[in-house]
């Protein structure tokens, strides 16, 4: 009898442990996607698109993951863009402004036609959902890479 109770507790215990480990699952909500191979980015960047614009929705959206040091080139969006950071620590900068740190949970609205770039911090990767709004106004305009001098400035938290 005593042995049976111990066995039941043991089985129950292992079951509970399994449930706890499942609830602490750290898998990302969305897939990392495919590695970007075009020249609009520097470093290792992955994109998973979720939706393209269509006749009903004038937005396109996807998840972008930047490995440490990776970033977009300077660019602008005729219809604006919204970034929602889902993981990690990254940088966002608009022309003429200081670099802003972006962290998991941050939402950044990029005004239309404002030159800017976004990417990971030098030591930590970042993932954000990028929503291109008002896509009827045109595609992103790509300018030039962010130089190491521009990227490696001291950031004040
Ligand atoms: Mn952008």
mmCIF file of C-alpha atoms and ligand atoms in Angstrom:
data_model
loop_
_atom_site.group_PDB
_atom_site.id
_atom_site.type_symbol
_atom_site.label_atom_id
_atom_site.label_comp_id
_atom_site.label_asym_id
_atom_site.label_seq_id
_atom_site.Cartn_x
_atom_site.Cartn_y
_atom_site.Cartn_z
ATOM 1 C CA UNK A 1 0.000 0.000 0.000
ATOM 2 C CA UNK A 2 2.735 2.441 1.034
ATOM 3 C CA UNK A 3 4.694 1.633 -2.115
ATOM 4 C CA UNK A 4 1.599 2.220 -4.276
ATOM 5 C CA UNK A 5 1.057 5.691 -2.758
ATOM 6 C CA UNK A 6 4.700 6.594 -3.273
ATOM 7 C CA UNK A 7 4.479 5.460 -6.872
ATOM 8 C CA UNK A 8 1.324 7.543 -7.404
ATOM 9 C CA UNK A 9 3.021 10.640 -5.936
ATOM 10 C CA UNK A 10 6.060 10.039 -8.091
ATOM 11 C CA UNK A 11 3.985 9.743 -11.257
ATOM 12 C CA UNK A 12 1.872 12.753 -10.326
ATOM 13 C CA UNK A 13 5.033 14.707 -9.536
ATOM 14 C CA UNK A 14 6.653 13.943 -12.833
ATOM 15 C CA UNK A 15 3.418 14.886 -14.578
ATOM 16 C CA UNK A 16 3.398 18.278 -12.857
ATOM 17 C CA UNK A 17 7.036 18.895 -13.756
ATOM 18 C CA UNK A 18 6.221 18.196 -17.374
ATOM 19 C CA UNK A 19 3.345 20.682 -17.322
ATOM 20 C CA UNK A 20 5.531 23.389 -15.769
ATOM 21 C CA UNK A 21 8.264 22.918 -18.367
ATOM 22 C CA UNK A 22 5.636 23.161 -21.132
ATOM 23 C CA UNK A 23 4.285 26.445 -19.771
ATOM 24 C CA UNK A 24 7.848 27.869 -19.715
ATOM 25 C CA UNK A 25 8.341 27.033 -23.385
ATOM 26 C CA UNK A 26 10.575 29.730 -24.911
ATOM 27 C CA UNK A 27 9.911 28.900 -28.562
ATOM 28 C CA UNK A 28 9.114 32.087 -30.501
ATOM 29 C CA UNK A 29 5.464 32.746 -31.278
ATOM 30 C CA UNK A 30 6.219 33.121 -34.988
ATOM 31 C CA UNK A 31 8.781 31.318 -37.165
ATOM 32 C CA UNK A 32 12.141 33.017 -37.748
ATOM 33 C CA UNK A 33 11.661 32.727 -41.500
ATOM 34 C CA UNK A 34 14.253 32.760 -44.246
ATOM 35 C CA UNK A 35 17.618 34.471 -44.384
ATOM 36 C CA UNK A 36 17.564 37.738 -46.323
ATOM 37 C CA UNK A 37 19.946 37.749 -49.267
ATOM 38 C CA UNK A 38 19.368 41.237 -50.733
ATOM 39 C CA UNK A 39 21.680 44.236 -50.224
ATOM 40 C CA UNK A 40 19.189 46.360 -48.234
ATOM 41 C CA UNK A 41 20.522 44.866 -44.989
ATOM 42 C CA UNK A 42 23.912 44.339 -43.343
ATOM 43 C CA UNK A 43 24.582 41.183 -41.291
ATOM 44 C CA UNK A 44 22.386 38.139 -40.731
ATOM 45 C CA UNK A 45 18.684 38.973 -41.042
ATOM 46 C CA UNK A 46 15.667 36.640 -41.275
ATOM 47 C CA UNK A 47 12.165 37.486 -42.506
ATOM 48 C CA UNK A 48 8.871 35.655 -42.120
ATOM 49 C CA UNK A 49 6.070 37.427 -43.993
ATOM 50 C CA UNK A 50 2.548 37.025 -42.551
ATOM 51 C CA UNK A 51 0.408 38.946 -45.031
ATOM 52 C CA UNK A 52 0.874 40.871 -48.255
ATOM 53 C CA UNK A 53 -1.304 43.821 -49.303
ATOM 54 C CA UNK A 54 -4.441 42.886 -51.220
ATOM 55 C CA UNK A 55 -7.591 44.571 -52.496
ATOM 56 C CA UNK A 56 -9.055 44.753 -48.960
ATOM 57 C CA UNK A 57 -5.973 45.401 -46.769
ATOM 58 C CA UNK A 58 -3.520 48.180 -47.606
ATOM 59 C CA UNK A 59 -0.871 46.800 -45.237
ATOM 60 C CA UNK A 60 1.811 44.141 -45.414
ATOM 61 C CA UNK A 61 3.395 42.606 -42.342
ATOM 62 C CA UNK A 62 6.028 40.155 -41.262
ATOM 63 C CA UNK A 63 8.491 39.292 -38.508
ATOM 64 C CA UNK A 64 12.127 40.337 -38.920
ATOM 65 C CA UNK A 65 14.987 38.936 -36.819
ATOM 66 C CA UNK A 66 18.377 40.665 -36.752
ATOM 67 C CA UNK A 67 21.379 38.830 -35.300
ATOM 68 C CA UNK A 68 23.775 40.975 -33.201
ATOM 69 C CA UNK A 69 25.236 43.810 -35.324
ATOM 70 C CA UNK A 70 22.765 43.312 -38.188
ATOM 71 C CA UNK A 71 20.635 46.233 -39.382
ATOM 72 C CA UNK A 72 18.688 47.655 -42.273
ATOM 73 C CA UNK A 73 20.203 50.244 -44.590
ATOM 74 C CA UNK A 74 18.936 53.806 -44.253
ATOM 75 C CA UNK A 75 15.482 53.889 -45.869
ATOM 76 C CA UNK A 76 12.056 55.514 -45.774
ATOM 77 C CA UNK A 77 8.465 54.334 -46.189
ATOM 78 C CA UNK A 78 6.071 56.478 -48.293
ATOM 79 C CA UNK A 79 3.127 55.047 -46.295
ATOM 80 C CA UNK A 80 4.871 54.825 -42.895
ATOM 81 C CA UNK A 81 5.648 51.734 -40.813
ATOM 82 C CA UNK A 82 4.939 50.367 -37.338
ATOM 83 C CA UNK A 83 7.470 48.139 -35.538
ATOM 84 C CA UNK A 84 6.401 45.879 -32.655
ATOM 85 C CA UNK A 85 9.377 44.368 -30.812
ATOM 86 C CA UNK A 86 8.674 40.756 -29.839
ATOM 87 C CA UNK A 87 12.117 39.733 -28.543
ATOM 88 C CA UNK A 88 15.584 41.020 -27.702
ATOM 89 C CA UNK A 89 17.202 44.463 -27.764
ATOM 90 C CA UNK A 90 17.672 46.574 -30.869
ATOM 91 C CA UNK A 91 18.330 50.054 -32.217
ATOM 92 C CA UNK A 92 16.093 52.484 -34.090
ATOM 93 C CA UNK A 93 17.277 55.819 -35.478
ATOM 94 C CA UNK A 94 15.650 58.579 -37.507
ATOM 95 C CA UNK A 95 17.822 60.984 -39.507
ATOM 96 C CA UNK A 96 18.953 63.865 -37.259
ATOM 97 C CA UNK A 97 18.028 62.067 -34.005
ATOM 98 C CA UNK A 98 19.938 59.915 -31.539
ATOM 99 C CA UNK A 99 19.776 56.120 -31.715
ATOM 100 C CA UNK A 100 16.888 54.780 -29.592
ATOM 101 C CA UNK A 101 17.095 51.404 -27.886
ATOM 102 C CA UNK A 102 14.099 49.215 -28.648
ATOM 103 C CA UNK A 103 13.138 46.337 -26.377
ATOM 104 C CA UNK A 104 10.603 43.509 -26.304
ATOM 105 C CA UNK A 105 7.177 45.096 -25.940
ATOM 106 C CA UNK A 106 8.078 48.424 -27.571
ATOM 107 C CA UNK A 107 5.937 49.784 -30.403
ATOM 108 C CA UNK A 108 7.553 52.344 -32.726
ATOM 109 C CA UNK A 109 5.695 54.377 -35.334
ATOM 110 C CA UNK A 110 7.914 55.458 -38.258
ATOM 111 C CA UNK A 111 6.370 58.518 -39.912
ATOM 112 C CA UNK A 112 6.016 58.487 -43.696
ATOM 113 C CA UNK A 113 9.061 59.541 -45.750
ATOM 114 C CA UNK A 114 11.319 59.934 -42.672
ATOM 115 C CA UNK A 115 14.740 58.402 -43.295
ATOM 116 C CA UNK A 116 15.590 55.838 -40.608
ATOM 117 C CA UNK A 117 17.095 52.425 -39.917
ATOM 118 C CA UNK A 118 16.480 49.623 -37.421
ATOM 119 C CA UNK A 119 18.364 46.540 -36.304
ATOM 120 C CA UNK A 120 19.931 44.576 -33.480
ATOM 121 C CA UNK A 121 22.222 45.945 -30.795
ATOM 122 C CA UNK A 122 25.900 44.948 -31.150
ATOM 123 C CA UNK A 123 25.606 42.109 -28.606
ATOM 124 C CA UNK A 124 21.934 41.068 -28.585
ATOM 125 C CA UNK A 125 19.630 39.998 -31.405
ATOM 126 C CA UNK A 126 16.213 41.575 -31.852
ATOM 127 C CA UNK A 127 12.962 40.444 -33.454
ATOM 128 C CA UNK A 128 10.192 42.844 -34.464
ATOM 129 C CA UNK A 129 6.999 42.610 -36.416
ATOM 130 C CA UNK A 130 7.127 45.216 -39.182
ATOM 131 C CA UNK A 131 3.814 46.554 -40.471
ATOM 132 C CA UNK A 132 3.968 48.611 -43.660
ATOM 133 C CA UNK A 133 0.938 50.894 -43.631
ATOM 134 C CA UNK A 134 -0.737 52.750 -46.530
ATOM 135 C CA UNK A 135 1.007 50.469 -48.999
ATOM 136 C CA UNK A 136 -0.878 52.146 -51.862
ATOM 137 C CA UNK A 137 1.620 55.045 -51.436
ATOM 138 C CA UNK A 138 4.518 52.884 -52.646
ATOM 139 C CA UNK A 139 7.399 50.638 -51.655
ATOM 140 C CA UNK A 140 10.246 51.464 -49.215
ATOM 141 C CA UNK A 141 12.950 53.710 -50.657
ATOM 142 C CA UNK A 142 16.429 52.341 -49.895
ATOM 143 C CA UNK A 143 19.295 54.840 -49.500
ATOM 144 C CA UNK A 144 22.634 53.434 -48.277
ATOM 145 C CA UNK A 145 24.135 51.210 -45.553
ATOM 146 C CA UNK A 146 24.480 52.461 -41.971
ATOM 147 C CA UNK A 147 28.210 52.936 -41.471
ATOM 148 C CA UNK A 148 30.068 51.390 -38.524
ATOM 149 C CA UNK A 149 30.716 54.963 -37.278
ATOM 150 C CA UNK A 150 26.963 55.649 -37.251
ATOM 151 C CA UNK A 151 26.183 52.272 -35.643
ATOM 152 C CA UNK A 152 28.915 52.120 -32.998
ATOM 153 C CA UNK A 153 28.101 55.344 -31.158
ATOM 154 C CA UNK A 154 27.747 55.144 -27.371
ATOM 155 C CA UNK A 155 24.113 54.562 -26.437
ATOM 156 C CA UNK A 156 22.731 56.079 -23.238
ATOM 157 C CA UNK A 157 19.955 53.947 -21.729
HETATM 158 MN MN1 LIG B 1 11.679 50.905 -41.651
#
